[in-house]
PDB file of C-alpha atoms and ligand atoms in Angstrom:
ATOM      1  CA  MET D  57     152.225 133.853 157.327  1.00 86.00           C
ATOM      2  CA  SER D  58     152.669 130.866 154.767  1.00 93.00           C
ATOM      3  CA  ILE D  59     151.714 130.114 151.419  1.00 96.00           C
ATOM      4  CA  LEU D  60     150.150 126.869 151.469  1.00 98.00           C
ATOM      5  CA  ASP D  61     150.001 124.117 148.806  1.00 97.00           C
ATOM      6  CA  ILE D  62     146.793 123.834 146.941  1.00 98.00           C
ATOM      7  CA  ARG D  63     144.936 120.437 146.478  1.00 98.00           C
ATOM      8  CA  VAL D  64     143.819 119.757 142.945  1.00 98.00           C
ATOM      9  CA  LEU D  65     141.044 117.579 141.263  1.00 98.00           C
ATOM     10  CA  GLY D  66     141.725 113.975 142.186  1.00 97.00           C
ATOM     11  CA  ASP D  67     142.478 114.641 145.756  1.00 98.00           C
ATOM     12  CA  PRO D  68     139.734 113.067 147.848  1.00 98.00           C
ATOM     13  CA  ILE D  69     139.484 115.904 150.593  1.00 98.00           C
ATOM     14  CA  LEU D  70     137.846 118.109 147.788  1.00 98.00           C
ATOM     15  CA  ARG D  71     135.031 115.665 147.693  1.00 98.00           C
ATOM     16  CA  GLN D  72     134.488 115.506 151.655  1.00 97.00           C
ATOM     17  CA  ALA D  73     131.927 117.437 153.562  1.00 92.00           C
ATOM     18  CA  THR D  74     133.719 119.885 156.079  1.00 98.00           C
ATOM     19  CA  THR D  75     133.212 120.120 159.878  1.00 98.00           C
ATOM     20  CA  PRO D  76     131.728 123.233 161.499  1.00 98.00           C
ATOM     21  CA  VAL D  77     134.165 125.343 163.399  1.00 98.00           C
ATOM     22  CA  ALA D  78     133.349 124.866 167.129  1.00 98.00           C
ATOM     23  CA  GLU D  79     135.192 127.996 168.243  1.00 98.00           C
ATOM     24  CA  VAL D  80     137.285 130.680 166.489  1.00 98.00           C
ATOM     25  CA  THR D  81     140.918 130.239 167.871  1.00 98.00           C
ATOM     26  CA  ASP D  82     143.905 131.874 167.150  1.00 98.00           C
ATOM     27  CA  GLU D  83     144.826 128.827 165.210  1.00 98.00           C
ATOM     28  CA  ILE D  84     141.786 129.431 163.237  1.00 98.00           C
ATOM     29  CA  ARG D  85     143.010 133.094 162.695  1.00 98.00           C
ATOM     30  CA  ARG D  86     146.298 131.834 161.517  1.00 98.00           C
ATOM     31  CA  LEU D  87     144.898 129.607 158.807  1.00 98.00           C
ATOM     32  CA  VAL D  88     142.738 132.220 157.669  1.00 98.00           C
ATOM     33  CA  ALA D  89     145.769 134.577 157.454  1.00 98.00           C
ATOM     34  CA  ASP D  90     147.604 131.690 155.418  1.00 98.00           C
ATOM     35  CA  MET D  91     144.682 130.984 153.255  1.00 98.00           C
ATOM     36  CA  PHE D  92     144.542 134.890 152.345  1.00 98.00           C
ATOM     37  CA  GLU D  93     148.066 134.902 151.485  1.00 97.00           C
ATOM     38  CA  THR D  94     147.750 131.739 149.458  1.00 98.00           C
ATOM     39  CA  MET D  95     144.903 133.077 147.505  1.00 98.00           C
ATOM     40  CA  HIS D  96     146.647 136.311 146.806  1.00 96.00           C
ATOM     41  CA  HIS D  97     149.734 134.438 145.567  1.00 95.00           C
ATOM     42  CA  ALA D  98     147.751 132.350 143.179  1.00 95.00           C
ATOM     43  CA  ARG D  99     145.707 135.345 142.187  1.00 94.00           C
ATOM     44  CA  GLY D 100     142.369 133.861 143.073  1.00 97.00           C
ATOM     45  CA  ILE D 101     139.329 135.606 144.368  1.00 98.00           C
ATOM     46  CA  GLY D 102     138.150 133.041 146.815  1.00 98.00           C
ATOM     47  CA  LEU D 103     139.668 129.801 148.600  1.00 98.00           C
ATOM     48  CA  ALA D 104     137.979 127.242 150.841  1.00 98.00           C
ATOM     49  CA  ALA D 105     139.590 125.270 153.494  1.00 98.00           C
ATOM     50  CA  PRO D 106     139.512 121.696 151.623  1.00 98.00           C
ATOM     51  CA  GLN D 107     141.693 123.279 148.911  1.00 98.00           C
ATOM     52  CA  VAL D 108     144.417 123.683 151.303  1.00 98.00           C
ATOM     53  CA  GLY D 109     143.928 120.306 152.943  1.00 98.00           C
ATOM     54  CA  ARG D 110     141.904 121.281 155.726  1.00 98.00           C
ATOM     55  CA  THR D 111     138.650 119.974 156.920  1.00 98.00           C
ATOM     56  CA  GLU D 112     137.235 123.229 158.801  1.00 98.00           C
ATOM     57  CA  ARG D 113     134.125 124.850 157.309  1.00 98.00           C
ATOM     58  CA  LEU D 114     135.613 128.048 156.431  1.00 98.00           C
ATOM     59  CA  ALA D 115     136.392 130.320 153.406  1.00 99.00           C
ATOM     60  CA  VAL D 116     138.012 133.428 152.483  1.00 98.00           C
ATOM     61  CA  ILE D 117     136.929 135.640 149.632  1.00 98.00           C
ATOM     62  CA  GLU D 118     138.630 139.018 148.296  1.00 98.00           C
ATOM     63  CA  ILE D 119     136.750 141.093 145.512  1.00 98.00           C
ATOM     64  CA  ASP D 120     137.703 144.699 144.642  1.00 96.00           C
ATOM     65  CA  GLY D 121     140.003 144.807 147.687  1.00 97.00           C
ATOM     66  CA  GLU D 122     137.191 144.033 150.097  1.00 98.00           C
ATOM     67  CA  PRO D 123     138.381 140.785 151.987  1.00 98.00           C
ATOM     68  CA  LEU D 124     135.631 138.563 153.540  1.00 98.00           C
ATOM     69  CA  VAL D 125     135.837 135.725 155.882  1.00 98.00           C
ATOM     70  CA  VAL D 126     132.999 133.115 156.219  1.00 98.00           C
ATOM     71  CA  ILE D 127     133.286 130.658 158.913  1.00 98.00           C
ATOM     72  CA  ASN D 128     130.242 128.032 159.217  1.00 98.00           C
ATOM     73  CA  PRO D 129     128.663 129.841 156.103  1.00 98.00           C
ATOM     74  CA  GLU D 130     125.019 128.543 155.088  1.00 98.00           C
ATOM     75  CA  ILE D 131     123.044 130.177 152.219  1.00 98.00           C
ATOM     76  CA  VAL D 132     119.543 131.216 154.002  1.00 98.00           C
ATOM     77  CA  GLU D 133     118.157 132.697 150.865  1.00 98.00           C
ATOM     78  CA  ARG D 134     118.444 132.213 147.123  1.00 98.00           C
ATOM     79  CA  SER D 135     117.031 134.288 144.374  1.00 98.00           C
ATOM     80  CA  SER D 136     114.695 132.665 141.938  1.00 98.00           C
ATOM     81  CA  THR D 137     116.412 134.686 138.905  1.00 98.00           C
ATOM     82  CA  LYS D 138     119.567 132.870 137.776  1.00 98.00           C
ATOM     83  CA  ASP D 139     122.626 134.122 136.243  1.00 97.00           C
ATOM     84  CA  LYS D 140     125.283 132.437 133.807  1.00 97.00           C
ATOM     85  CA  ALA D 141     128.792 133.462 133.983  1.00 98.00           C
ATOM     86  CA  GLU D 142     132.189 131.932 133.563  1.00 97.00           C
ATOM     87  CA  GLU D 143     133.859 130.180 136.721  1.00 97.00           C
ATOM     88  CA  GLY D 144     137.520 128.917 137.144  1.00 97.00           C
ATOM     89  CA  CYS D 145     138.862 126.937 140.255  1.00 98.00           C
ATOM     90  CA  LEU D 146     142.368 127.258 141.584  1.00 98.00           C
ATOM     91  CA  SER D 147     141.973 123.529 142.327  1.00 98.00           C
ATOM     92  CA  ILE D 148     141.437 123.036 138.650  1.00 97.00           C
ATOM     93  CA  PRO D 149     144.097 125.302 137.155  1.00 95.00           C
ATOM     94  CA  ASP D 150     143.371 126.554 133.513  1.00 93.00           C
ATOM     95  CA  ILE D 151     139.908 125.093 133.156  1.00 96.00           C
ATOM     96  CA  TYR D 152     137.054 127.518 132.711  1.00 96.00           C
ATOM     97  CA  ALA D 153     133.171 127.043 132.098  1.00 97.00           C
ATOM     98  CA  ASP D 154     129.803 128.848 132.206  1.00 97.00           C
ATOM     99  CA  VAL D 155     127.903 127.911 135.395  1.00 98.00           C
ATOM    100  CA  GLU D 156     124.448 128.730 136.040  1.00 97.00           C
ATOM    101  CA  ARG D 157     123.792 129.823 139.476  1.00 98.00           C
ATOM    102  CA  PRO D 158     120.989 132.034 141.326  1.00 98.00           C
ATOM    103  CA  LYS D 159     121.891 135.745 141.013  1.00 98.00           C
ATOM    104  CA  GLU D 160     121.365 136.578 144.573  1.00 98.00           C
ATOM    105  CA  VAL D 161     122.019 134.846 147.793  1.00 98.00           C
ATOM    106  CA  VAL D 162     121.757 135.815 151.469  1.00 98.00           C
ATOM    107  CA  VAL D 163     124.578 133.896 153.553  1.00 98.00           C
ATOM    108  CA  ARG D 164     124.702 133.616 157.308  1.00 98.00           C
ATOM    109  CA  ALA D 165     128.240 133.117 158.760  1.00 98.00           C
ATOM    110  CA  THR D 166     130.413 133.576 161.659  1.00 98.00           C
ATOM    111  CA  ASP D 167     133.449 136.405 161.421  1.00 98.00           C
ATOM    112  CA  LEU D 168     136.956 136.185 163.038  1.00 98.00           C
ATOM    113  CA  ASP D 169     135.611 137.643 166.211  1.00 98.00           C
ATOM    114  CA  GLY D 170     133.164 134.824 166.655  1.00 98.00           C
ATOM    115  CA  ASN D 171     130.197 136.991 165.859  1.00 98.00           C
ATOM    116  CA  GLU D 172     127.204 135.731 163.636  1.00 98.00           C
ATOM    117  CA  TYR D 173     126.235 137.920 160.694  1.00 98.00           C
ATOM    118  CA  GLU D 174     124.496 137.913 157.356  1.00 98.00           C
ATOM    119  CA  ILE D 175     125.392 139.332 153.933  1.00 98.00           C
ATOM    120  CA  GLU D 176     123.296 139.906 150.982  1.00 98.00           C
ATOM    121  CA  ALA D 177     125.184 139.476 147.874  1.00 98.00           C
ATOM    122  CA  THR D 178     124.779 139.879 144.181  1.00 98.00           C
ATOM    123  CA  GLU D 179     126.937 139.481 140.966  1.00 96.00           C
ATOM    124  CA  LEU D 180     130.345 138.214 141.213  1.00 98.00           C
ATOM    125  CA  LEU D 181     130.413 138.057 145.441  1.00 98.00           C
ATOM    126  CA  ALA D 182     127.046 135.972 145.230  1.00 98.00           C
ATOM    127  CA  ARG D 183     128.784 133.566 142.552  1.00 98.00           C
ATOM    128  CA  CYS D 184     131.904 133.412 144.598  1.00 98.00           C
ATOM    129  CA  LEU D 185     130.211 132.596 147.973  1.00 98.00           C
ATOM    130  CA  GLN D 186     128.298 129.863 146.286  1.00 98.00           C
ATOM    131  CA  HIS D 187     131.455 128.616 144.661  1.00 98.00           C
ATOM    132  CA  GLU D 188     132.907 128.416 148.109  1.00 98.00           C
ATOM    133  CA  ILE D 189     130.156 126.942 150.019  1.00 98.00           C
ATOM    134  CA  ASP D 190     130.183 124.270 147.305  1.00 98.00           C
ATOM    135  CA  HIS D 191     133.769 123.467 148.222  1.00 98.00           C
ATOM    136  CA  LEU D 192     132.705 123.221 151.882  1.00 98.00           C
ATOM    137  CA  ASP D 193     129.926 120.585 150.980  1.00 98.00           C
ATOM    138  CA  GLY D 194     132.370 118.648 148.755  1.00 98.00           C
ATOM    139  CA  ARG D 195     131.110 120.068 145.276  1.00 98.00           C
ATOM    140  CA  LEU D 196     132.815 121.565 142.339  1.00 98.00           C
ATOM    141  CA  PHE D 197     131.740 123.578 139.468  1.00 98.00           C
ATOM    142  CA  LEU D 198     132.020 120.928 137.190  1.00 98.00           C
ATOM    143  CA  ASP D 199     129.373 119.097 138.804  1.00 98.00           C
ATOM    144  CA  TYR D 200     126.859 121.907 137.192  1.00 98.00           C
ATOM    145  CA  LEU D 201     128.122 121.050 133.458  1.00 97.00           C
ATOM    146  CA  SER D 202     126.254 119.056 131.006  1.00 97.00           C
ATOM    147  CA  VAL D 203     127.730 115.638 130.432  1.00 97.00           C
ATOM    148  CA  LEU D 204     129.256 116.898 126.974  1.00 97.00           C
ATOM    149  CA  LYS D 205     130.936 119.699 128.709  1.00 97.00           C
ATOM    150  CA  ARG D 206     132.222 118.155 131.631  1.00 97.00           C
ATOM    151  CA  THR D 207     133.405 115.362 129.578  1.00 97.00           C
ATOM    152  CA  ALA D 208     135.548 118.009 127.421  1.00 97.00           C
ATOM    153  CA  ALA D 209     136.777 119.742 130.541  1.00 96.00           C
ATOM    154  CA  LEU D 210     137.983 116.356 132.034  1.00 97.00           C
ATOM    155  CA  ALA D 211     139.628 115.475 128.962  1.00 97.00           C
ATOM    156  CA  LYS D 212     141.548 118.815 129.090  1.00 96.00           C
ATOM    157  CA  TRP D 213     142.207 118.376 132.799  1.00 96.00           C
ATOM    158  CA  LYS D 214     143.749 114.805 132.027  1.00 95.00           C
ATOM    159  CA  LEU D 215     146.498 116.579 129.994  1.00 94.00           C
ATOM    160  CA  GLU D 216     147.214 119.020 132.836  1.00 91.00           C
ATOM    161  CA  GLN D 217     147.089 116.756 135.828  1.00 93.00           C
ATOM    162  CA  ASN D 218     150.368 115.068 135.562  1.00 93.00           C
ATOM    163  CA  LYS D 219     151.750 118.495 136.486  1.00 93.00           C
ATOM    164  CA  TYR D 220     150.585 117.845 139.930  1.00 95.00           C
ATOM    165  CA  PRO D 221     151.885 114.687 141.402  1.00 95.00           C
ATOM    166  CA  GLY D 222     150.311 113.632 144.510  1.00 95.00           C
ATOM    167  CA  PHE D 223     147.165 116.140 143.610  1.00 94.00           C
ATOM    168  CA  ILE D 224     149.346 118.688 144.892  1.00 94.00           C
ATOM    169  CA  ARG D 225     149.822 122.470 143.462  1.00 94.00           C
ATOM    170  CA  HIS D 226     153.000 123.785 145.080  1.00 91.00           C
ATOM    171  CA  THR D 227     151.800 127.473 144.917  1.00 90.00           C
ATOM    172  CA  ALA D 228     154.760 128.947 146.655  1.00 91.00           C
ATOM    173  CA  LEU D 229     157.160 127.410 144.045  1.00 87.00           C
ATOM    174  CA  GLU D 230     155.410 128.438 140.783  1.00 83.00           C
ATOM    175  CA  THR D 231     157.289 130.479 138.573  1.00 77.00           C
ATOM    176  CA  PRO D 232     155.969 133.963 137.587  1.00 77.00           C
ATOM    177  CA  GLU D 233     155.615 132.525 134.121  1.00 78.00           C
ATOM    178  CA  GLU D 234     153.193 129.590 135.332  1.00 80.00           C
ATOM    179  CA  ARG D 235     151.305 131.933 137.693  1.00 75.00           C
ATOM    180  CA  LYS D 236     150.807 134.028 134.721  1.00 75.00           C
ATOM    181  CA  ARG D 237     149.438 131.314 132.811  1.00 74.00           C
ATOM    182  CA  HIS D 238     147.274 130.227 135.505  1.00 80.00           C
ATOM    183  CA  GLU D 239     145.471 133.403 135.321  1.00 77.00           C
ATOM    184  CA  HIS D 240     142.021 134.012 133.965  1.00 72.00           C
ATOM    185  CA  PRO D 241     142.470 134.935 130.468  1.00 68.00           C
ATOM    186  CA  ASP D 242     140.556 138.260 130.896  1.00 69.00           C
ATOM    187  CA  GLU D 243     142.667 139.418 133.852  1.00 59.00           C
ATOM    188  CA  GLU D 244     145.566 141.810 133.560  1.00 46.00           C
ATOM    189  CA  LEU D 245     148.662 142.013 135.703  1.00 34.00           C
TER     190      LEU D 245
HETATM  191  O1  LIG Q 518     137.579 128.678 145.067  1.00 95.75           O
HETATM  192  C1  LIG Q 518     138.489 128.828 144.172  1.00 95.75           C
HETATM  193  O2  LIG Q 518     138.922 127.840 143.316  1.00 95.75           O
HETATM  194  C2  LIG Q 518     138.837 130.393 143.606  1.00 95.75           C
HETATM  195  C3  LIG Q 518     138.208 130.579 142.599  1.00 95.75           C
HETATM  196  C4  LIG Q 518     136.635 131.491 142.794  1.00 95.75           C
HETATM  197  C5  LIG Q 518     135.729 131.790 141.983  1.00 95.75           C
HETATM  198  C6  LIG Q 518     136.221 132.248 140.530  1.00 95.75           C
HETATM  199  C7  LIG Q 518     135.229 132.476 139.789  1.00 95.75           C
HETATM  200  C8  LIG Q 518     133.715 132.447 139.979  1.00 95.75           C
HETATM  201  C9  LIG Q 518     133.556 131.997 141.167  1.00 95.75           C
HETATM  202  C10 LIG Q 518     134.566 131.653 142.046  1.00 95.75           C
HETATM  203  C11 LIG Q 518     139.110 131.747 141.760  1.00 95.75           C
HETATM  204  O3  LIG Q 518     139.413 132.552 142.277  1.00 95.75           O
HETATM  205  S1  LIG Q 518     139.390 131.211 139.987  1.00 95.75           S
HETATM  206  C12 LIG Q 518     140.442 132.525 139.431  1.00 95.75           C
HETATM  207  C13 LIG Q 518     139.677 133.733 139.216  1.00 95.75           C
HETATM  208  O4  LIG Q 518     140.264 134.849 139.817  1.00 95.75           O
HETATM  209  C14 LIG Q 518     138.551 133.992 138.256  1.00 95.75           C
HETATM  210  C15 LIG Q 518     138.149 132.890 137.275  1.00 95.75           C
HETATM  211  C16 LIG Q 518     137.103 132.914 136.418  1.00 95.75           C
HETATM  212  C17 LIG Q 518     136.291 134.224 136.720  1.00 95.75           C
HETATM  213  C18 LIG Q 518     136.718 135.221 137.670  1.00 95.75           C
HETATM  214  C19 LIG Q 518     137.858 135.091 138.399  1.00 95.75           C
HETATM  215 ZN1  LIG Q 519     137.141 126.298 143.455  1.00 95.75          ZN
END
């Protein structure tokens, strides 16, 4: 398994729509294993293929030790009730903002055995699924912010982005101090 580089804001791949996975092959399973390893190393709760420079429509999530692989995911139902909570993004390190999203969603996806399934999600899982599916459609959480908040977030990012030449975050090379700095402020090691 390998820790992959993560593409950061400014890399055009983060704005491209992905291509559905035609067949779940061993190559797809290897990509998924590498994405889990990368997500764990970066201390995230989700990771979508474009974030590691790939165009396949798939993402991985792990919340409370429960791994979830979503291949070709689609949201088939959204609650009308909305919820606002803070989000971060491994492709926009150190920038956080409150985002309003449907509180509950039903997602249809394919698993690693090639079987279709549906998952009803609430709370953080619902939020994370929406965040990852947005990545697969070329959307980022910044797109939901007011002009004022987006401008402030982008101004902060301007000060950070020179740390990532070529829009690449060399995840495997980050020192323990850097990894700790990128953690969400509420998180404890
Ligand atoms: O896709 C990504 O960039 C991963 C992202 C997923 C995510 C976090 C928060 C809400 C929705 C989706 C992260 O894992 S960011 C790091 C993180 O663990 C975190 C940040 C803010 C709140 C909770 C967790
Ligand atoms: Zn993200």
